[in-house]
Amino acid sequence: MTDLAPHVSGFLREHLPRQRNASRHTIASYSDSLLLLVCYVADCLKVRPSAISIEELTTDLIFGFLDHLEANRRNSVSTRNVRLAAVKSLFRYLEYRLPSCLELARQVHA
């Protein structure tokens, strides 16, 4: 099993600021979005956020997260789409680092 936590950290601490030259506002927005996703997934799987593995992520969980944002957090469609952009960006990052993630990344991008 491949832990998600170090990859999210690398994405936020190294990839976005150094390789993508993202602004601190973009990094903060992506960080908030991914924190919401990780907390949602941890709650669904009944595990600690640090214990989530990439193999446990499914499109059903990700799309359930998007529904949760609208229904439970009362986010607008545009806010939900900002969160989705962060998730898609994370999976774009993962697909170049983890071949085991390619199919899930393809499904998330669809």
PDB file of C-alpha atoms in Angstrom:
ATOM      1  CA  MET A   1       0.000   0.000   0.000  1.00  0.00           C
ATOM      2  CA  THR A   2       1.226   3.479  -0.889  1.00  0.00           C
ATOM      3  CA  ASP A   3       0.627   6.156   1.735  1.00  0.00           C
ATOM      4  CA  LEU A   4      -1.086   9.267   0.405  1.00  0.00           C
ATOM      5  CA  ALA A   5       0.337  11.659   3.026  1.00  0.00           C
ATOM      6  CA  PRO A   6       3.927  12.019   1.749  1.00  0.00           C
ATOM      7  CA  HIS A   7       2.691  12.610  -1.790  1.00  0.00           C
ATOM      8  CA  VAL A   8       0.276  15.339  -0.704  1.00  0.00           C
ATOM      9  CA  SER A   9       3.092  16.957   1.278  1.00  0.00           C
ATOM     10  CA  GLY A  10       5.447  16.792  -1.703  1.00  0.00           C
ATOM     11  CA  PHE A  11       2.766  18.227  -3.956  1.00  0.00           C
ATOM     12  CA  LEU A  12       2.107  21.183  -1.646  1.00  0.00           C
ATOM     13  CA  ARG A  13       5.649  21.844  -0.398  1.00  0.00           C
ATOM     14  CA  GLU A  14       7.767  21.093  -3.471  1.00  0.00           C
ATOM     15  CA  HIS A  15       5.770  20.736  -6.663  1.00  0.00           C
ATOM     16  CA  LEU A  16       3.427  23.722  -6.464  1.00  0.00           C
ATOM     17  CA  PRO A  17       5.878  26.371  -5.225  1.00  0.00           C
ATOM     18  CA  ARG A  18       9.045  25.206  -6.979  1.00  0.00           C
ATOM     19  CA  GLN A  19       7.975  23.463 -10.180  1.00  0.00           C
ATOM     20  CA  ARG A  20       4.691  25.206 -10.915  1.00  0.00           C
ATOM     21  CA  ASN A  21       5.634  28.569  -9.369  1.00  0.00           C
ATOM     22  CA  ALA A  22       2.176  28.724  -7.763  1.00  0.00           C
ATOM     23  CA  SER A  23       1.285  31.730  -5.634  1.00  0.00           C
ATOM     24  CA  ARG A  24       0.896  31.358  -1.885  1.00  0.00           C
ATOM     25  CA  HIS A  25      -2.838  31.943  -2.370  1.00  0.00           C
ATOM     26  CA  THR A  26      -3.088  29.039  -4.813  1.00  0.00           C
ATOM     27  CA  ILE A  27      -1.096  26.804  -2.491  1.00  0.00           C
ATOM     28  CA  ALA A  28      -3.340  27.763   0.445  1.00  0.00           C
ATOM     29  CA  SER A  29      -6.472  27.085  -1.616  1.00  0.00           C
ATOM     30  CA  TYR A  30      -5.169  23.699  -2.788  1.00  0.00           C
ATOM     31  CA  SER A  31      -4.111  22.860   0.764  1.00  0.00           C
ATOM     32  CA  ASP A  32      -7.599  23.644   2.092  1.00  0.00           C
ATOM     33  CA  SER A  33      -9.198  21.612  -0.693  1.00  0.00           C
ATOM     34  CA  LEU A  34      -6.988  18.591  -0.103  1.00  0.00           C
ATOM     35  CA  LEU A  35      -7.491  18.801   3.660  1.00  0.00           C
ATOM     36  CA  LEU A  36     -11.246  18.632   3.095  1.00  0.00           C
ATOM     37  CA  LEU A  37     -10.788  15.648   0.767  1.00  0.00           C
ATOM     38  CA  VAL A  38      -8.504  13.802   3.187  1.00  0.00           C
ATOM     39  CA  CYS A  39     -10.869  14.396   6.125  1.00  0.00           C
ATOM     40  CA  TYR A  40     -13.841  13.227   4.053  1.00  0.00           C
ATOM     41  CA  VAL A  41     -12.040  10.067   2.898  1.00  0.00           C
ATOM     42  CA  ALA A  42     -10.755   9.326   6.410  1.00  0.00           C
ATOM     43  CA  ASP A  43     -14.292   9.635   7.769  1.00  0.00           C
ATOM     44  CA  CYS A  44     -15.695   7.357   5.057  1.00  0.00           C
ATOM     45  CA  LEU A  45     -12.978   4.734   5.533  1.00  0.00           C
ATOM     46  CA  LYS A  46     -12.927   5.070   9.340  1.00  0.00           C
ATOM     47  CA  VAL A  47      -9.155   5.628   9.424  1.00  0.00           C
ATOM     48  CA  ARG A  48      -6.832   8.426  10.477  1.00  0.00           C
ATOM     49  CA  PRO A  49      -6.035  10.882   7.677  1.00  0.00           C
ATOM     50  CA  SER A  50      -2.361   9.865   7.838  1.00  0.00           C
ATOM     51  CA  ALA A  51      -3.334   6.216   7.280  1.00  0.00           C
ATOM     52  CA  ILE A  52      -5.039   6.691   3.899  1.00  0.00           C
ATOM     53  CA  SER A  53      -3.388   4.807   1.067  1.00  0.00           C
ATOM     54  CA  ILE A  54      -3.664   5.823  -2.557  1.00  0.00           C
ATOM     55  CA  GLU A  55      -5.058   2.391  -3.398  1.00  0.00           C
ATOM     56  CA  GLU A  56      -8.055   3.106  -1.152  1.00  0.00           C
ATOM     57  CA  LEU A  57      -9.067   6.132  -3.195  1.00  0.00           C
ATOM     58  CA  THR A  58     -11.801   5.483  -5.726  1.00  0.00           C
ATOM     59  CA  THR A  59     -13.740   7.627  -8.130  1.00  0.00           C
ATOM     60  CA  ASP A  60     -16.824   6.918  -6.014  1.00  0.00           C
ATOM     61  CA  LEU A  61     -15.086   8.446  -2.985  1.00  0.00           C
ATOM     62  CA  ILE A  62     -13.910  11.459  -4.960  1.00  0.00           C
ATOM     63  CA  PHE A  63     -17.296  12.107  -6.535  1.00  0.00           C
ATOM     64  CA  GLY A  64     -18.917  11.500  -3.143  1.00  0.00           C
ATOM     65  CA  PHE A  65     -16.620  14.206  -1.780  1.00  0.00           C
ATOM     66  CA  LEU A  66     -17.831  16.631  -4.450  1.00  0.00           C
ATOM     67  CA  ASP A  67     -21.460  15.824  -3.597  1.00  0.00           C
ATOM     68  CA  HIS A  68     -20.635  16.281   0.104  1.00  0.00           C
ATOM     69  CA  LEU A  69     -19.266  19.762  -0.606  1.00  0.00           C
ATOM     70  CA  GLU A  70     -22.528  20.856  -2.193  1.00  0.00           C
ATOM     71  CA  ALA A  71     -24.995  19.022   0.043  1.00  0.00           C
ATOM     72  CA  ASN A  72     -23.397  19.144   3.493  1.00  0.00           C
ATOM     73  CA  ARG A  73     -21.055  22.117   3.307  1.00  0.00           C
ATOM     74  CA  ARG A  74     -23.428  24.070   1.064  1.00  0.00           C
ATOM     75  CA  ASN A  75     -20.653  25.038  -1.335  1.00  0.00           C
ATOM     76  CA  SER A  76     -21.651  26.603  -4.624  1.00  0.00           C
ATOM     77  CA  VAL A  77     -20.875  24.830  -7.881  1.00  0.00           C
ATOM     78  CA  SER A  78     -18.015  27.246  -8.536  1.00  0.00           C
ATOM     79  CA  THR A  79     -16.459  26.524  -5.121  1.00  0.00           C
ATOM     80  CA  ARG A  80     -16.866  22.805  -5.692  1.00  0.00           C
ATOM     81  CA  ASN A  81     -15.122  23.191  -9.044  1.00  0.00           C
ATOM     82  CA  VAL A  82     -12.196  24.976  -7.373  1.00  0.00           C
ATOM     83  CA  ARG A  83     -11.881  21.972  -5.038  1.00  0.00           C
ATOM     84  CA  LEU A  84     -12.095  19.616  -8.025  1.00  0.00           C
ATOM     85  CA  ALA A  85      -9.301  21.529  -9.786  1.00  0.00           C
ATOM     86  CA  ALA A  86      -7.046  20.948  -6.771  1.00  0.00           C
ATOM     87  CA  VAL A  87      -7.860  17.219  -6.764  1.00  0.00           C
ATOM     88  CA  LYS A  88      -7.215  16.947 -10.509  1.00  0.00           C
ATOM     89  CA  SER A  89      -3.915  18.761 -10.114  1.00  0.00           C
ATOM     90  CA  LEU A  90      -2.857  16.358  -7.355  1.00  0.00           C
ATOM     91  CA  PHE A  91      -3.678  13.383  -9.582  1.00  0.00           C
ATOM     92  CA  ARG A  92      -1.768  14.925 -12.492  1.00  0.00           C
ATOM     93  CA  TYR A  93       1.209  15.097 -10.121  1.00  0.00           C
ATOM     94  CA  LEU A  94       0.681  11.491  -8.955  1.00  0.00           C
ATOM     95  CA  GLU A  95       0.345   9.968 -12.407  1.00  0.00           C
ATOM     96  CA  TYR A  96       3.957  10.925 -13.176  1.00  0.00           C
ATOM     97  CA  ARG A  97       5.240   9.449  -9.932  1.00  0.00           C
ATOM     98  CA  LEU A  98       3.110   6.371  -9.326  1.00  0.00           C
ATOM     99  CA  PRO A  99       2.294   4.070 -12.234  1.00  0.00           C
ATOM    100  CA  SER A 100      -0.212   2.274  -9.989  1.00  0.00           C
ATOM    101  CA  CYS A 101      -2.254   5.481  -9.965  1.00  0.00           C
ATOM    102  CA  LEU A 102      -2.601   5.899 -13.745  1.00  0.00           C
ATOM    103  CA  GLU A 103      -6.094   4.431 -14.134  1.00  0.00           C
ATOM    104  CA  LEU A 104      -7.536   6.362 -11.198  1.00  0.00           C
ATOM    105  CA  ALA A 105      -5.906   9.553 -12.492  1.00  0.00           C
ATOM    106  CA  ARG A 106      -7.483   8.963 -15.906  1.00  0.00           C
ATOM    107  CA  GLN A 107     -10.912   8.502 -14.325  1.00  0.00           C
ATOM    108  CA  VAL A 108     -10.574  11.625 -12.168  1.00  0.00           C
ATOM    109  CA  HIS A 109      -9.610  13.699 -15.211  1.00  0.00           C
ATOM    110  CA  ALA A 110     -12.568  12.443 -17.264  1.00  0.00           C
TER     111      ALA A 110
END
